[in-house]
JSON list of C-alpha atoms in Angstrom, two decimals:
[
{"chain": "M", "resi": 9, "resn": "UNK", "atom": "CA", "xyz": [15.43, -60.00, 12.19]},
{"chain": "M", "resi": 10, "resn": "UNK", "atom": "CA", "xyz": [19.03, -58.80, 11.93]},
{"chain": "M", "resi": 11, "resn": "UNK", "atom": "CA", "xyz": [18.15, -56.74, 8.89]},
{"chain": "M", "resi": 12, "resn": "UNK", "atom": "CA", "xyz": [15.26, -55.08, 10.78]},
{"chain": "M", "resi": 13, "resn": "UNK", "atom": "CA", "xyz": [17.55, -54.15, 13.69]},
{"chain": "M", "resi": 14, "resn": "UNK", "atom": "CA", "xyz": [20.13, -52.79, 11.24]},
{"chain": "M", "resi": 15, "resn": "UNK", "atom": "CA", "xyz": [17.50, -50.57, 9.59]},
{"chain": "M", "resi": 16, "resn": "UNK", "atom": "CA", "xyz": [16.25, -49.30, 12.98]},
{"chain": "M", "resi": 17, "resn": "UNK", "atom": "CA", "xyz": [19.81, -48.45, 14.10]},
{"chain": "M", "resi": 18, "resn": "UNK", "atom": "CA", "xyz": [20.58, -46.79, 10.72]},
{"chain": "M", "resi": 19, "resn": "UNK", "atom": "CA", "xyz": [17.38, -44.75, 10.95]},
{"chain": "M", "resi": 20, "resn": "UNK", "atom": "CA", "xyz": [18.25, -43.66, 14.50]},
{"chain": "M", "resi": 21, "resn": "UNK", "atom": "CA", "xyz": [21.74, -42.60, 13.38]},
{"chain": "M", "resi": 22, "resn": "UNK", "atom": "CA", "xyz": [20.34, -40.57, 10.46]},
{"chain": "M", "resi": 23, "resn": "UNK", "atom": "CA", "xyz": [17.72, -38.89, 12.65]},
{"chain": "M", "resi": 24, "resn": "UNK", "atom": "CA", "xyz": [20.35, -38.12, 15.28]},
{"chain": "M", "resi": 25, "resn": "UNK", "atom": "CA", "xyz": [22.75, -36.64, 12.69]},
{"chain": "M", "resi": 26, "resn": "UNK", "atom": "CA", "xyz": [20.05, -34.43, 11.18]},
{"chain": "M", "resi": 27, "resn": "UNK", "atom": "CA", "xyz": [18.97, -33.28, 14.66]},
{"chain": "M", "resi": 28, "resn": "UNK", "atom": "CA", "xyz": [22.54, -32.38, 15.60]},
{"chain": "M", "resi": 29, "resn": "UNK", "atom": "CA", "xyz": [23.03, -30.49, 12.35]},
{"chain": "M", "resi": 30, "resn": "UNK", "atom": "CA", "xyz": [19.86, -28.47, 12.86]},
{"chain": "M", "resi": 31, "resn": "UNK", "atom": "CA", "xyz": [20.32, -27.83, 16.57]},
{"chain": "M", "resi": 32, "resn": "UNK", "atom": "CA", "xyz": [23.93, -26.80, 16.31]},
{"chain": "M", "resi": 33, "resn": "UNK", "atom": "CA", "xyz": [26.25, -29.66, 15.62]},
{"chain": "M", "resi": 34, "resn": "UNK", "atom": "CA", "xyz": [27.34, -28.42, 12.17]},
{"chain": "M", "resi": 35, "resn": "UNK", "atom": "CA", "xyz": [29.49, -25.39, 12.92]},
{"chain": "M", "resi": 36, "resn": "UNK", "atom": "CA", "xyz": [29.19, -25.74, 16.70]},
{"chain": "M", "resi": 37, "resn": "UNK", "atom": "CA", "xyz": [26.56, -23.00, 16.73]},
{"chain": "M", "resi": 38, "resn": "UNK", "atom": "CA", "xyz": [22.77, -23.01, 16.53]},
{"chain": "M", "resi": 39, "resn": "UNK", "atom": "CA", "xyz": [20.97, -21.72, 13.50]},
{"chain": "M", "resi": 40, "resn": "UNK", "atom": "CA", "xyz": [20.83, -17.92, 13.40]},
{"chain": "M", "resi": 41, "resn": "UNK", "atom": "CA", "xyz": [17.57, -16.30, 14.33]},
{"chain": "M", "resi": 42, "resn": "UNK", "atom": "CA", "xyz": [15.58, -15.24, 11.30]},
{"chain": "M", "resi": 43, "resn": "UNK", "atom": "CA", "xyz": [14.77, -11.57, 11.31]},
{"chain": "M", "resi": 44, "resn": "UNK", "atom": "CA", "xyz": [11.02, -10.94, 11.22]},
{"chain": "M", "resi": 45, "resn": "UNK", "atom": "CA", "xyz": [9.75, -9.72, 7.91]},
{"chain": "M", "resi": 46, "resn": "UNK", "atom": "CA", "xyz": [9.06, -6.00, 7.79]},
{"chain": "M", "resi": 47, "resn": "UNK", "atom": "CA", "xyz": [7.32, -3.86, 5.23]},
{"chain": "M", "resi": 48, "resn": "UNK", "atom": "CA", "xyz": [10.06, -3.11, 2.68]},
{"chain": "M", "resi": 49, "resn": "UNK", "atom": "CA", "xyz": [8.51, -0.60, 0.30]},
{"chain": "M", "resi": 50, "resn": "UNK", "atom": "CA", "xyz": [6.19, 1.48, 2.42]},
{"chain": "M", "resi": 51, "resn": "UNK", "atom": "CA", "xyz": [4.16, 4.38, 1.12]},
{"chain": "M", "resi": 52, "resn": "UNK", "atom": "CA", "xyz": [6.29, 7.43, 0.25]},
{"chain": "M", "resi": 53, "resn": "UNK", "atom": "CA", "xyz": [6.36, 9.94, 3.12]},
{"chain": "M", "resi": 54, "resn": "UNK", "atom": "CA", "xyz": [7.54, 12.88, 1.00]},
{"chain": "M", "resi": 55, "resn": "UNK", "atom": "CA", "xyz": [4.80, 13.01, -1.64]},
{"chain": "M", "resi": 56, "resn": "UNK", "atom": "CA", "xyz": [1.15, 12.04, -2.14]},
{"chain": "M", "resi": 57, "resn": "UNK", "atom": "CA", "xyz": [0.40, 8.37, -2.68]},
{"chain": "M", "resi": 58, "resn": "UNK", "atom": "CA", "xyz": [-0.25, 7.36, -6.28]},
{"chain": "M", "resi": 59, "resn": "UNK", "atom": "CA", "xyz": [-2.07, 4.36, -7.69]},
{"chain": "M", "resi": 60, "resn": "UNK", "atom": "CA", "xyz": [1.28, 2.80, -8.63]},
{"chain": "M", "resi": 61, "resn": "UNK", "atom": "CA", "xyz": [2.42, 3.06, -4.99]},
{"chain": "M", "resi": 62, "resn": "UNK", "atom": "CA", "xyz": [-0.64, 1.14, -3.86]},
{"chain": "M", "resi": 63, "resn": "UNK", "atom": "CA", "xyz": [-0.11, -1.46, -6.62]},
{"chain": "M", "resi": 64, "resn": "UNK", "atom": "CA", "xyz": [3.48, -2.04, -5.47]},
{"chain": "M", "resi": 65, "resn": "UNK", "atom": "CA", "xyz": [2.51, -2.29, -1.80]},
{"chain": "M", "resi": 66, "resn": "UNK", "atom": "CA", "xyz": [3.03, -5.84, -0.51]},
{"chain": "M", "resi": 67, "resn": "UNK", "atom": "CA", "xyz": [2.59, -6.74, 3.13]},
{"chain": "M", "resi": 68, "resn": "UNK", "atom": "CA", "xyz": [4.89, -9.32, 4.74]},
{"chain": "M", "resi": 69, "resn": "UNK", "atom": "CA", "xyz": [3.31, -12.46, 6.10]},
{"chain": "M", "resi": 70, "resn": "UNK", "atom": "CA", "xyz": [3.14, -13.11, 9.81]},
{"chain": "M", "resi": 71, "resn": "UNK", "atom": "CA", "xyz": [2.18, -16.20, 11.77]},
{"chain": "M", "resi": 72, "resn": "UNK", "atom": "CA", "xyz": [-1.57, -15.61, 11.30]},
{"chain": "M", "resi": 73, "resn": "UNK", "atom": "CA", "xyz": [-1.71, -13.60, 8.10]},
{"chain": "M", "resi": 74, "resn": "UNK", "atom": "CA", "xyz": [-0.32, -10.07, 7.74]},
{"chain": "M", "resi": 75, "resn": "UNK", "atom": "CA", "xyz": [1.38, -7.89, 10.33]},
{"chain": "M", "resi": 76, "resn": "UNK", "atom": "CA", "xyz": [-1.47, -5.83, 11.71]},
{"chain": "M", "resi": 77, "resn": "UNK", "atom": "CA", "xyz": [0.68, -2.79, 12.49]},
{"chain": "M", "resi": 78, "resn": "UNK", "atom": "CA", "xyz": [1.95, -2.54, 8.89]},
{"chain": "M", "resi": 79, "resn": "UNK", "atom": "CA", "xyz": [-1.55, -2.90, 7.44]},
{"chain": "M", "resi": 80, "resn": "UNK", "atom": "CA", "xyz": [-3.01, -0.40, 9.93]},
{"chain": "M", "resi": 81, "resn": "UNK", "atom": "CA", "xyz": [-0.28, 2.15, 9.13]},
{"chain": "M", "resi": 82, "resn": "UNK", "atom": "CA", "xyz": [-0.83, 1.84, 5.39]},
{"chain": "M", "resi": 83, "resn": "UNK", "atom": "CA", "xyz": [-4.62, 2.03, 5.67]},
{"chain": "M", "resi": 84, "resn": "UNK", "atom": "CA", "xyz": [-4.38, 5.02, 8.01]},
{"chain": "M", "resi": 85, "resn": "UNK", "atom": "CA", "xyz": [-2.13, 6.85, 5.56]},
{"chain": "M", "resi": 86, "resn": "UNK", "atom": "CA", "xyz": [-4.43, 6.07, 2.63]},
{"chain": "M", "resi": 87, "resn": "UNK", "atom": "CA", "xyz": [-7.50, 7.18, 4.60]},
{"chain": "M", "resi": 88, "resn": "UNK", "atom": "CA", "xyz": [-5.85, 10.49, 5.55]},
{"chain": "M", "resi": 89, "resn": "UNK", "atom": "CA", "xyz": [-4.81, 11.21, 1.96]},
{"chain": "M", "resi": 90, "resn": "UNK", "atom": "CA", "xyz": [-8.24, 10.32, 0.60]},
{"chain": "M", "resi": 91, "resn": "UNK", "atom": "CA", "xyz": [-9.89, 12.63, 3.14]},
{"chain": "M", "resi": 92, "resn": "UNK", "atom": "CA", "xyz": [-7.49, 15.43, 2.16]},
{"chain": "M", "resi": 93, "resn": "UNK", "atom": "CA", "xyz": [-8.20, 14.90, -1.54]},
{"chain": "M", "resi": 94, "resn": "UNK", "atom": "CA", "xyz": [-11.96, 14.81, -0.93]},
{"chain": "M", "resi": 95, "resn": "UNK", "atom": "CA", "xyz": [-11.75, 18.12, 0.93]},
{"chain": "M", "resi": 96, "resn": "UNK", "atom": "CA", "xyz": [-9.66, 19.63, -1.89]},
{"chain": "M", "resi": 97, "resn": "UNK", "atom": "CA", "xyz": [-12.14, 18.41, -4.51]},
{"chain": "M", "resi": 98, "resn": "UNK", "atom": "CA", "xyz": [-15.04, 19.89, -2.51]},
{"chain": "M", "resi": 99, "resn": "UNK", "atom": "CA", "xyz": [-13.21, 23.24, -2.28]},
{"chain": "M", "resi": 100, "resn": "UNK", "atom": "CA", "xyz": [-12.50, 23.27, -6.02]},
{"chain": "M", "resi": 101, "resn": "UNK", "atom": "CA", "xyz": [-16.09, 22.33, -6.89]},
{"chain": "M", "resi": 102, "resn": "UNK", "atom": "CA", "xyz": [-17.36, 25.10, -4.62]},
{"chain": "M", "resi": 103, "resn": "UNK", "atom": "CA", "xyz": [-15.01, 27.62, -6.25]},
{"chain": "M", "resi": 104, "resn": "UNK", "atom": "CA", "xyz": [-16.10, 26.47, -9.72]},
{"chain": "M", "resi": 105, "resn": "UNK", "atom": "CA", "xyz": [-19.78, 26.81, -8.81]},
{"chain": "M", "resi": 106, "resn": "UNK", "atom": "CA", "xyz": [-19.09, 30.32, -7.49]},
{"chain": "M", "resi": 107, "resn": "UNK", "atom": "CA", "xyz": [-17.24, 31.28, -10.66]},
{"chain": "M", "resi": 108, "resn": "UNK", "atom": "CA", "xyz": [-20.05, 29.94, -12.83]},
{"chain": "M", "resi": 109, "resn": "UNK", "atom": "CA", "xyz": [-22.63, 31.83, -10.79]},
{"chain": "M", "resi": 110, "resn": "UNK", "atom": "CA", "xyz": [-20.60, 35.05, -11.09]},
{"chain": "M", "resi": 111, "resn": "UNK", "atom": "CA", "xyz": [-20.23, 34.55, -14.83]},
{"chain": "M", "resi": 112, "resn": "UNK", "atom": "CA", "xyz": [-23.96, 33.94, -15.21]},
{"chain": "M", "resi": 113, "resn": "UNK", "atom": "CA", "xyz": [-24.71, 37.06, -13.14]},
{"chain": "M", "resi": 114, "resn": "UNK", "atom": "CA", "xyz": [-22.37, 39.17, -15.28]},
{"chain": "M", "resi": 115, "resn": "UNK", "atom": "CA", "xyz": [-23.89, 37.91, -18.52]},
{"chain": "M", "resi": 116, "resn": "UNK", "atom": "CA", "xyz": [-27.39, 38.79, -17.24]},
{"chain": "M", "resi": 117, "resn": "UNK", "atom": "CA", "xyz": [-26.33, 42.32, -16.23]},
{"chain": "M", "resi": 118, "resn": "UNK", "atom": "CA", "xyz": [-24.62, 43.01, -19.54]},
{"chain": "M", "resi": 119, "resn": "UNK", "atom": "CA", "xyz": [-27.01, 44.67, -22.03]},
{"chain": "M", "resi": 120, "resn": "UNK", "atom": "CA", "xyz": [-27.77, 42.56, -25.04]},
{"chain": "M", "resi": 121, "resn": "UNK", "atom": "CA", "xyz": [-26.02, 43.84, -28.11]},
{"chain": "M", "resi": 122, "resn": "UNK", "atom": "CA", "xyz": [-28.07, 44.42, -31.22]},
{"chain": "M", "resi": 123, "resn": "UNK", "atom": "CA", "xyz": [-26.74, 43.06, -34.51]},
{"chain": "M", "resi": 124, "resn": "UNK", "atom": "CA", "xyz": [-27.31, 46.39, -36.29]},
{"chain": "M", "resi": 125, "resn": "UNK", "atom": "CA", "xyz": [-25.17, 48.17, -33.65]},
{"chain": "M", "resi": 126, "resn": "UNK", "atom": "CA", "xyz": [-22.29, 45.88, -34.50]},
{"chain": "M", "resi": 127, "resn": "UNK", "atom": "CA", "xyz": [-22.59, 46.59, -38.24]},
{"chain": "M", "resi": 128, "resn": "UNK", "atom": "CA", "xyz": [-22.33, 50.41, -37.92]}
]
């Protein structure tokens, strides 16, 4: 019975010492507040986003997953750049189709050359 009481008292002392150390008994100050994780390497603001930028993108964890604001900002930026690139591709395809049509029209208007005219 004495041994049991000794173990209970020893356990209470250890729990009390650990509690004091965590709460602020160590250096007479509580533990410093941990800064919330923020997105470290965001998408570059000064140039278009590349595939490597997206590969390097890592979102910090929050209490219930990822920080919604960081994910929303990144997805908004990617959506805007994709829309811009799609519009640019559509413009270039339209210009290419116009150039091909003009080239086809010119080749139809040009009189066909005869091989004997070239030999003279």
